[in-house]
Structure formats: structure tokens, C-alpha cells
Short mmCIF file of C-alpha atoms and ligand atoms in Angstrom, two decimals:
data_model
loop_
_atom_site.label_atom_id
_atom_site.label_comp_id
_atom_site.label_asym_id
_atom_site.label_seq_id
_atom_site.Cartn_x
_atom_site.Cartn_y
_atom_site.Cartn_z
CA UNK A 576 0.00 0.00 0.00
CA UNK A 577 1.51 3.36 -0.93
CA UNK A 578 1.56 6.39 1.35
CA UNK A 579 -1.58 7.97 -0.12
CA UNK A 580 -3.60 4.77 -0.08
CA UNK A 581 -2.56 4.19 3.52
CA UNK A 582 -3.68 7.70 4.45
CA UNK A 583 -6.98 7.29 2.66
CA UNK A 584 -7.45 3.94 4.41
CA UNK A 585 -6.73 5.36 7.86
CA UNK A 586 -8.92 8.37 7.09
CA UNK A 587 -11.78 6.14 6.05
CA UNK A 588 -11.36 4.09 9.19
CA UNK A 589 -11.43 7.20 11.37
CA UNK A 590 -14.45 8.56 9.51
CA UNK A 591 -16.21 5.23 9.77
CA UNK A 592 -15.55 5.03 13.48
CA UNK A 593 -16.69 8.60 14.03
CA UNK A 594 -19.82 7.94 12.02
CA UNK A 595 -20.62 4.81 13.98
CA UNK A 596 -20.08 6.62 17.29
CA UNK A 597 -22.26 9.49 16.16
CA UNK A 598 -25.03 7.19 15.05
CA UNK A 599 -25.16 5.04 18.21
CA UNK A 600 -28.68 6.01 19.14
CA UNK A 601 -29.67 7.03 22.64
CA UNK A 602 -33.05 5.69 21.65
CA UNK A 603 -33.48 3.04 18.99
CA UNK A 604 -36.11 5.14 17.23
CA UNK A 605 -34.13 8.29 17.72
CA UNK A 606 -35.64 10.69 15.23
CA UNK A 607 -38.49 12.71 16.74
CA UNK A 608 -40.72 11.49 13.93
CA UNK A 609 -40.04 7.87 14.89
CA UNK A 610 -40.81 8.58 18.51
CA UNK A 611 -44.06 10.29 17.63
CA UNK A 612 -44.86 7.41 15.27
CA UNK A 613 -44.40 4.88 18.10
CA UNK A 614 -46.74 6.89 20.33
CA UNK A 615 -49.33 7.30 17.55
CA UNK A 616 -49.18 3.60 16.67
CA UNK A 617 -49.85 2.51 20.25
CA UNK A 618 -52.68 5.02 20.53
CA UNK A 619 -54.34 3.79 17.34
CA UNK A 620 -53.84 0.13 18.28
CA UNK A 621 -55.41 0.32 21.74
CA UNK A 622 -57.93 3.14 21.42
CA UNK A 623 -60.78 0.75 20.67
CA UNK A 624 -59.77 -1.88 23.25
CA UNK A 625 -62.65 -2.49 25.64
CA UNK A 626 -61.20 -4.51 28.48
CA UNK A 627 -61.13 -3.91 32.21
CA UNK A 628 -63.28 -1.85 34.51
CA UNK A 629 -62.92 1.42 36.42
CA UNK A 630 -62.13 1.04 40.11
CA UNK A 631 -65.30 1.58 42.11
CA UNK A 632 -64.33 1.00 45.74
CA UNK A 633 -63.74 4.77 45.76
CA UNK A 634 -67.15 5.85 44.37
CA UNK A 635 -65.82 8.92 42.48
CA UNK A 636 -63.52 6.75 40.37
CA UNK A 637 -66.43 4.79 38.93
CA UNK A 638 -67.74 8.03 37.38
CA UNK A 639 -64.61 8.82 35.35
CA UNK A 640 -65.03 8.42 31.58
CA UNK A 641 -63.66 4.94 30.73
CA UNK A 642 -62.83 6.09 27.21
CA UNK A 643 -60.33 8.67 28.42
CA UNK A 644 -57.00 7.64 26.86
CA UNK A 645 -53.84 9.72 26.73
CA UNK A 646 -50.19 8.89 26.15
CA UNK A 647 -47.15 11.11 26.74
CA UNK A 648 -43.42 10.50 26.49
CA UNK A 649 -40.85 13.03 27.73
CA UNK A 650 -37.24 12.87 26.56
CA UNK A 651 -33.95 14.29 27.86
CA UNK A 652 -34.39 17.56 25.97
CA UNK A 653 -37.77 18.13 27.64
CA UNK A 654 -39.72 17.44 24.45
CA UNK A 655 -43.14 15.91 24.91
CA UNK A 656 -44.50 13.37 22.43
CA UNK A 657 -48.21 12.84 22.96
CA UNK A 658 -51.34 11.24 21.59
CA UNK A 659 -54.96 11.29 22.69
CA UNK A 660 -56.21 13.26 25.66
CA UNK A 661 -53.24 14.51 27.63
CA UNK A 662 -55.14 17.39 29.24
CA UNK A 663 -57.95 15.78 31.23
CA UNK A 664 -56.99 15.15 34.85
CA UNK A 665 -57.58 12.02 36.87
CA UNK A 666 -56.59 11.43 40.48
CA UNK A 667 -52.98 10.35 40.81
CA UNK A 668 -53.82 7.72 43.46
CA UNK A 669 -50.98 5.32 44.24
CA UNK A 670 -48.56 6.98 41.84
CA UNK A 671 -48.25 9.66 44.53
CA UNK A 672 -46.66 7.00 46.76
CA UNK A 673 -43.55 7.16 44.57
CA UNK A 674 -43.12 10.89 45.04
CA UNK A 675 -43.82 10.97 48.77
CA UNK A 676 -41.33 8.12 49.19
CA UNK A 677 -38.87 10.11 47.04
CA UNK A 678 -39.43 13.16 49.18
CA UNK A 679 -38.70 11.28 52.40
CA UNK A 680 -35.59 9.77 50.82
CA UNK A 681 -34.51 13.20 49.63
CA UNK A 682 -35.06 14.73 53.06
CA UNK A 683 -33.90 11.90 55.31
CA UNK A 684 -31.75 9.64 53.16
CA UNK A 685 -32.13 6.23 51.53
CA UNK A 686 -31.71 4.41 54.83
CA UNK A 687 -34.66 6.13 56.47
CA UNK A 688 -37.19 4.38 54.27
CA UNK A 689 -35.33 1.08 54.20
CA UNK A 690 -35.09 0.91 57.98
CA UNK A 691 -38.47 2.24 59.03
CA UNK A 692 -40.66 0.84 56.25
CA UNK A 693 -38.72 -1.75 54.27
CA UNK A 694 -38.22 -2.21 50.55
CA UNK A 695 -39.23 -5.82 49.91
CA UNK A 696 -42.24 -7.12 48.04
CA UNK A 697 -45.07 -8.19 50.33
CA UNK A 698 -46.64 -10.83 48.11
CA UNK A 699 -49.98 -9.46 49.26
CA UNK A 700 -52.55 -6.89 48.20
CA UNK A 701 -51.64 -3.22 48.42
CA UNK A 702 -54.06 -2.64 51.29
CA UNK A 703 -53.59 -5.97 53.00
CA UNK A 704 -53.95 -5.99 56.76
CA UNK A 705 -52.72 -9.58 56.87
CA UNK A 706 -49.37 -8.33 55.57
CA UNK A 707 -49.11 -6.07 58.58
CA UNK A 708 -50.56 -8.45 61.10
CA UNK A 709 -49.82 -11.99 59.99
CA UNK A 710 -46.19 -12.16 61.01
CA UNK A 711 -46.68 -10.87 64.57
CA UNK A 712 -46.27 -12.97 67.66
CA UNK A 713 -48.74 -12.71 70.54
CA UNK A 714 -46.25 -10.41 72.25
CA UNK A 715 -46.38 -8.16 69.18
CA UNK A 716 -42.89 -8.90 67.92
CA UNK A 717 -42.11 -9.28 64.22
CA UNK A 718 -41.92 -6.77 61.45
CA UNK A 719 -44.81 -6.19 59.03
CA UNK A 720 -44.32 -7.01 55.39
CA UNK A 721 -44.34 -3.61 53.71
CA UNK A 722 -42.70 -1.12 51.40
CA UNK A 723 -43.55 2.50 50.56
CA UNK A 724 -45.76 1.49 47.61
CA UNK A 725 -48.34 -0.48 49.60
CA UNK A 726 -50.76 1.36 51.86
CA UNK A 727 -49.25 0.60 55.29
CA UNK A 728 -45.81 1.71 54.05
CA UNK A 729 -47.19 4.64 52.08
CA UNK A 730 -49.22 6.00 54.98
CA UNK A 731 -46.13 5.59 57.18
CA UNK A 732 -44.02 7.42 54.56
CA UNK A 733 -46.50 10.29 54.54
CA UNK A 734 -46.23 10.44 58.33
CA UNK A 735 -42.45 10.74 58.01
CA UNK A 736 -42.55 14.00 56.04
CA UNK A 737 -41.41 16.58 58.55
CA UNK A 738 -43.53 19.61 59.44
CA UNK A 739 -44.94 21.30 62.53
CA UNK A 740 -48.51 21.34 61.23
CA UNK A 741 -50.58 19.37 58.73
CA UNK A 742 -50.48 22.41 56.42
CA UNK A 743 -46.71 22.54 56.56
CA UNK A 744 -46.45 18.84 55.68
CA UNK A 745 -48.98 19.20 52.89
CA UNK A 746 -47.14 22.18 51.39
CA UNK A 747 -44.05 20.00 51.14
CA UNK A 748 -45.87 17.01 49.67
CA UNK A 749 -47.72 18.99 46.99
CA UNK A 750 -44.56 21.05 46.39
CA UNK A 751 -42.53 17.97 45.56
CA UNK A 752 -45.25 16.72 43.20
CA UNK A 753 -45.41 20.18 41.57
CA UNK A 754 -41.66 20.27 41.02
CA UNK A 755 -41.66 16.83 39.43
CA UNK A 756 -44.66 17.69 37.22
CA UNK A 757 -43.38 21.16 36.36
CA UNK A 758 -46.58 22.94 37.23
CA UNK A 759 -48.85 23.74 40.13
CA UNK A 760 -51.18 20.80 40.76
CA UNK A 761 -54.32 20.77 42.86
CA UNK A 762 -56.53 18.28 44.66
CA UNK A 763 -59.65 16.94 42.92
CA UNK A 764 -62.08 17.74 45.71
CA UNK A 765 -64.77 15.27 44.62
CA UNK A 766 -62.27 12.40 44.77
CA UNK A 767 -60.84 13.59 48.08
CA UNK A 768 -64.31 13.73 49.60
CA UNK A 769 -65.37 10.41 48.13
CA UNK A 770 -62.25 8.64 49.39
CA UNK A 771 -62.38 10.35 52.79
CA UNK A 772 -65.95 9.10 53.22
CA UNK A 773 -65.04 5.52 52.38
CA UNK A 774 -61.45 4.99 53.57
CA UNK A 775 -62.16 3.17 56.83
CA UNK A 776 -59.80 0.40 55.78
CA UNK A 777 -56.92 2.87 55.38
CA UNK A 778 -57.85 4.35 58.76
CA UNK A 779 -57.55 0.90 60.29
CA UNK A 780 -54.15 0.51 58.64
CA UNK A 781 -53.07 3.93 59.95
CA UNK A 782 -54.15 3.03 63.49
CA UNK A 783 -52.25 -0.28 63.29
CA UNK A 784 -49.15 1.52 62.06
CA UNK A 785 -49.32 3.75 65.13
CA UNK A 786 -49.91 0.76 67.40
CA UNK A 787 -46.79 -0.92 66.03
CA UNK A 788 -44.63 2.19 66.12
CA UNK A 789 -44.23 2.86 62.41
CA UNK A 790 -46.25 6.04 62.71
CA UNK A 791 -45.02 8.05 65.66
CA UNK A 792 -48.11 10.13 66.37
CA UNK A 793 -51.37 11.40 64.88
CA UNK A 794 -52.25 8.56 62.52
CA UNK A 795 -55.44 10.43 61.55
CA UNK A 796 -53.34 13.26 60.10
CA UNK A 797 -51.18 10.78 58.19
CA UNK A 798 -54.23 9.04 56.69
CA UNK A 799 -55.86 12.36 55.79
CA UNK A 800 -52.73 13.70 54.09
CA UNK A 801 -52.26 10.37 52.31
CA UNK A 802 -55.86 10.57 51.05
CA UNK A 803 -55.25 14.12 49.88
CA UNK A 804 -52.06 13.18 48.04
CA UNK A 805 -53.93 10.34 46.30
CA UNK A 806 -56.54 12.90 45.12
CA UNK A 807 -54.08 15.21 43.35
CA UNK A 808 -55.28 15.82 39.79
CA UNK A 809 -52.83 14.98 37.00
CA UNK A 810 -52.98 14.56 33.25
CA UNK A 811 -50.84 12.24 31.14
CA UNK A 812 -48.39 15.00 30.37
CA UNK A 813 -47.89 15.77 34.08
CA UNK A 814 -47.30 12.12 34.85
CA UNK A 815 -44.85 11.68 31.97
CA UNK A 816 -42.89 14.70 33.19
CA UNK A 817 -42.82 13.22 36.69
CA UNK A 818 -41.57 9.93 35.24
CA UNK A 819 -38.97 11.81 33.21
CA UNK A 820 -37.74 13.57 36.35
CA UNK A 821 -36.87 10.10 37.66
CA UNK A 822 -35.48 9.02 34.27
CA UNK A 823 -33.03 11.92 34.19
CA UNK A 824 -31.34 11.69 37.59
CA UNK A 825 -33.90 13.69 39.52
CA UNK A 826 -33.86 16.70 37.19
CA UNK A 827 -37.11 17.72 35.55
CA UNK A 828 -36.09 17.91 31.87
CA UNK A 829 -38.89 20.32 30.99
CA UNK A 830 -38.21 22.96 33.67
CA UNK A 831 -34.57 22.15 34.46
CA UNK A 832 -35.32 21.97 38.21
CA UNK A 833 -33.22 19.47 40.19
CA UNK A 834 -36.02 17.91 42.21
CA UNK A 835 -33.97 15.31 44.07
CA UNK A 836 -30.35 14.28 44.36
CA UNK A 837 -29.23 12.06 41.50
CA UNK A 838 -27.64 9.49 43.85
CA UNK A 839 -30.98 8.89 45.56
CA UNK A 840 -33.01 8.18 42.42
CA UNK A 841 -31.90 4.53 41.87
CA UNK A 842 -33.37 3.57 45.27
CA UNK A 843 -36.73 5.01 44.24
CA UNK A 844 -36.61 3.15 40.92
CA UNK A 845 -35.70 -0.10 42.68
CA UNK A 846 -38.82 0.02 44.84
CA UNK A 847 -40.90 0.79 41.74
CA UNK A 848 -39.38 -2.23 39.98
CA UNK A 849 -40.10 -4.42 43.01
CA UNK A 850 -43.64 -3.34 43.79
CA UNK A 851 -44.96 -0.85 41.22
CA UNK A 852 -47.74 -2.87 39.60
CA UNK A 853 -49.37 -4.56 42.57
CA UNK A 854 -49.37 -8.35 42.30
CA UNK A 855 -48.26 -8.20 38.66
CA UNK A 856 -45.02 -6.33 39.40
CA UNK A 857 -42.84 -9.33 38.54
CA UNK A 858 -44.71 -10.09 35.35
CA UNK A 859 -44.48 -6.45 34.27
CA UNK A 860 -40.74 -6.30 34.94
CA UNK A 861 -40.24 -9.60 33.15
CA UNK A 862 -41.80 -8.21 29.99
CA UNK A 863 -40.62 -4.59 30.01
CA UNK A 864 -37.75 -4.21 32.48
CA UNK A 865 -39.16 -0.80 33.38
CA UNK A 866 -39.55 0.56 36.92
CA UNK A 867 -43.16 1.71 36.94
CA UNK A 868 -46.09 2.59 39.16
CA UNK A 869 -49.78 2.33 38.55
CA UNK A 870 -52.70 3.91 40.37
CA UNK A 871 -56.35 2.91 40.61
CA UNK A 872 -57.28 6.19 38.89
CA UNK A 873 -56.03 4.59 35.65
CA UNK A 874 -52.58 6.12 35.31
CA UNK A 875 -49.28 4.31 34.92
CA UNK A 876 -45.85 5.93 34.86
CA UNK A 877 -42.74 4.08 33.67
CA UNK A 878 -39.10 5.06 33.60
CA UNK A 879 -36.38 4.12 31.16
CA UNK A 880 -33.35 5.56 32.97
CA UNK A 881 -31.47 8.04 30.81
CA UNK A 882 -33.86 7.53 27.91
CA UNK A 883 -37.40 8.64 28.63
CA UNK A 884 -40.27 8.95 31.05
CA UNK A 885 -43.64 7.74 29.86
CA UNK A 886 -47.18 7.87 31.19
CA UNK A 887 -50.54 6.65 30.02
CA UNK A 888 -53.96 7.34 31.47
CA UNK A 889 -56.87 5.01 30.80
CA UNK A 890 -59.22 4.21 33.71
CA UNK A 891 -60.36 0.61 33.07
CA UNK A 892 -58.24 -1.75 35.20
CA UNK A 893 -57.49 -5.45 35.06
CA UNK A 894 -57.96 -7.84 37.99
CA UNK A 895 -54.59 -6.85 39.48
CA UNK A 896 -55.65 -3.17 39.50
CA UNK A 897 -53.51 -1.99 36.58
CA UNK A 898 -54.82 -0.01 33.59
CA UNK A 899 -55.24 -2.40 30.68
CA UNK A 900 -54.55 0.06 27.86
CA UNK A 901 -51.73 1.76 29.75
CA UNK A 902 -49.80 -1.47 30.25
CA UNK A 903 -50.12 -2.42 26.59
CA UNK A 904 -49.29 1.02 25.21
CA UNK A 905 -46.24 1.47 27.43
CA UNK A 906 -44.92 -2.00 26.64
CA UNK A 907 -45.25 -1.40 22.87
CA UNK A 908 -43.71 2.08 22.91
CA UNK A 909 -40.82 1.04 25.11
CA UNK A 910 -40.15 -1.92 22.86
CA UNK A 911 -40.08 0.39 19.82
CA UNK A 912 -37.69 2.76 21.60
CA UNK A 913 -35.40 0.09 23.04
CA UNK A 914 -36.40 1.17 26.53
CA UNK A 915 -35.69 -2.02 28.50
CA UNK A 916 -32.69 -1.19 30.72
CA UNK A 917 -31.74 -4.88 30.99
CA UNK A 918 -31.42 -5.29 27.24
CA UNK A 919 -27.82 -4.47 26.36
CA UNK A 920 -27.07 -4.52 22.66
CA UNK A 921 -25.06 -7.50 21.44
CA UNK A 922 -21.56 -6.39 20.37
N1 LIG B 1217 -56.02 6.00 47.50
C1 LIG B 1217 -56.07 4.62 47.10
C2 LIG B 1217 -56.18 3.71 48.30
O1 LIG B 1217 -55.54 3.96 49.27
C3 LIG B 1217 -54.84 4.31 46.29
C4 LIG B 1217 -54.88 2.93 45.74
C5 LIG B 1217 -54.05 2.75 44.52
O2 LIG B 1217 -54.02 3.54 43.60
O3 LIG B 1217 -53.41 1.68 44.52
O4 LIG B 1217 -56.92 2.78 48.30
#
């Protein structure tokens, strides 16, 4: 090979390498058009799906339009890719558990939640009293099975948010949700009233948590604030932004606000992966690999760390309590975007 040919060869190699580095996609469907196409395709595919049923144990939830269907994806640059109704609000319900847990972790460290509440799966329903009670000896020894995403752990987490008065605690809880969503959210009063009138089971859980020392005082305040946080109104765009805040190391990519310390986010995601979709958490993780959280209001958020936050709202739920359309739409879109964090590319 003469000098020139060698130079051309090396140059081509360098160019080729540079090109391949530049084209390694952060997302498999990296062009905005592809991303929007994935969102549109899932919307079109599942819009007509008539499976599942609105939750009705909180009477106000039964009245929500079952046809409501909205999808939003938020990427690192704060762009929002949406389809369907991303403006209508539903109550956030259990998805709020993620952000109150995150707030306690932010304020008091990862250990606080691990030690006081625990981070293991319970293998039981989200509002199980057996999970709290079953492992106790007559003398009252033995730790309840719980984590911050089931009601006993979530109500305890709410009780851990520091503040001299209920108002002070609430301002912090709603403030954290606002920062993650990037706008000022408010409580859906009809849902709050409906749940307050019918939440005797959660009151029983709150009282037990006080009896066993997981709530230090005023369990009624903890249950009331928990009920209020579950009644916060959110649309699909809000939820996707909240998911994206967790996807991008605690920084809201739309507003640029650092909502929580980056080092604390993986702990939050781990609990979501363990217990985010009720009794189907393992199945969900098996298929998607995505830390996620659903709520009985019909929302699901899911996080592909470093890639995107996604949320879907559609009220009809399956037997496990997870939105039918939301699970399917998120799984499809994530698949199209290469969102599964366990799926390294073969080299
Ligand atoms: N506020 C609801 C409850 O405590 C939340 C349930 C949920 O979304 O899982 O029953």
C-alpha cells in the first residue's frame, strides 16, 4: 500500500468510526418522527380496546369516563410526544406514593425508608392488613411485610414528612409533586371527599401503624394527608414529566429543576421495579424491564433511565388493578424505543 492509499485507508477508518459513534442512538427510534410514530401507533392500536373496569371502591372513580386515553413521552431535551387526551386530569392515586417516598428519601436519606418501612415485596394486596398483622407474635414482635408502595408503608411514609402542622407537611408534599410535574397541581375535591368518606380500611391501617410504632403520632393526620395526596389531579403530560424527572437523575427535563439528588433516584426506581404494579409487578418487569407505578385512577408511569419517562392514562383496570390500555401502550412504545434497561445490545 503506498503512502496515499494508507492515508486514505486510515482516514476512512477514522471517519467510519466517528460515524458509527455518532449514530449510536440514545433511543433506537431516535428521530423525533419515529418517537411520535411509536406513540401514535400505540394510541391507534389500543384506542378501541374495551377490556377492564374502572375502580369503584372509591365511588368517584367509577364516574370517570372509561374512554379517556392519553399517552405522553418526555425525553432528555424536555420534548413531549403525545397522543390522545393529555389534558384531562384524573386522580394520581398510588402513583403519589412514589413521590412521597422520594421526598422522604430526599429529606432523610435512603436508609430512612429502608429501615423504618422496608423495601421488599409483600406478596400481598396493596391494602392488606394480613401483611401487617400476619407475622406478629402474641407479644407483638415481628416486622410487618411492607414497602412504601403499599398502603401501610405509604401512609407511614406520609407520616415521616417533617412539618410542625398538617399544612406545613402538605405544602411540602404537593410542592414535591409540583416540582416533578413542572406545574402547580391541585386536589380533585370530589375524589378527596369520596375517598375520605369511604377509607375506613386505610384508617384501620393507619391506626395499626401507630400501634406498632411505624407512625409516631397522629395517625389520623397521616391518613388524611395520604388521602389528599392520592386525590391530586394529574394529566398524562404531568405524569410523563414526573416519570422523566426520575429518568433523568432527579432533574425535571422540561423545567430544568433538580427535584432530588441524583444518587438517591436509583433507590426510588428499585422500589418501583419491586412493587410498582401490585401483584403483577414481577410479570411487568419480566416483559418490560421498566420501573413503573400504577394507580387505581387509571394512570401508569414508567421510567427508562437516561432515555425517557412515559405515562398513560386510561381508567379501566385489570384484575390486578392496573390499567389495561396503559400497560399495553407502554410495553409497545418502550419496545419500539429500546427502553428495557436490561437489554444491552449485542456487540
Ligand atoms: N387511594 C387509594 C387507596 O388507598 C390508592 C390505591 C391505589 O391507587 O393503589 O386505596
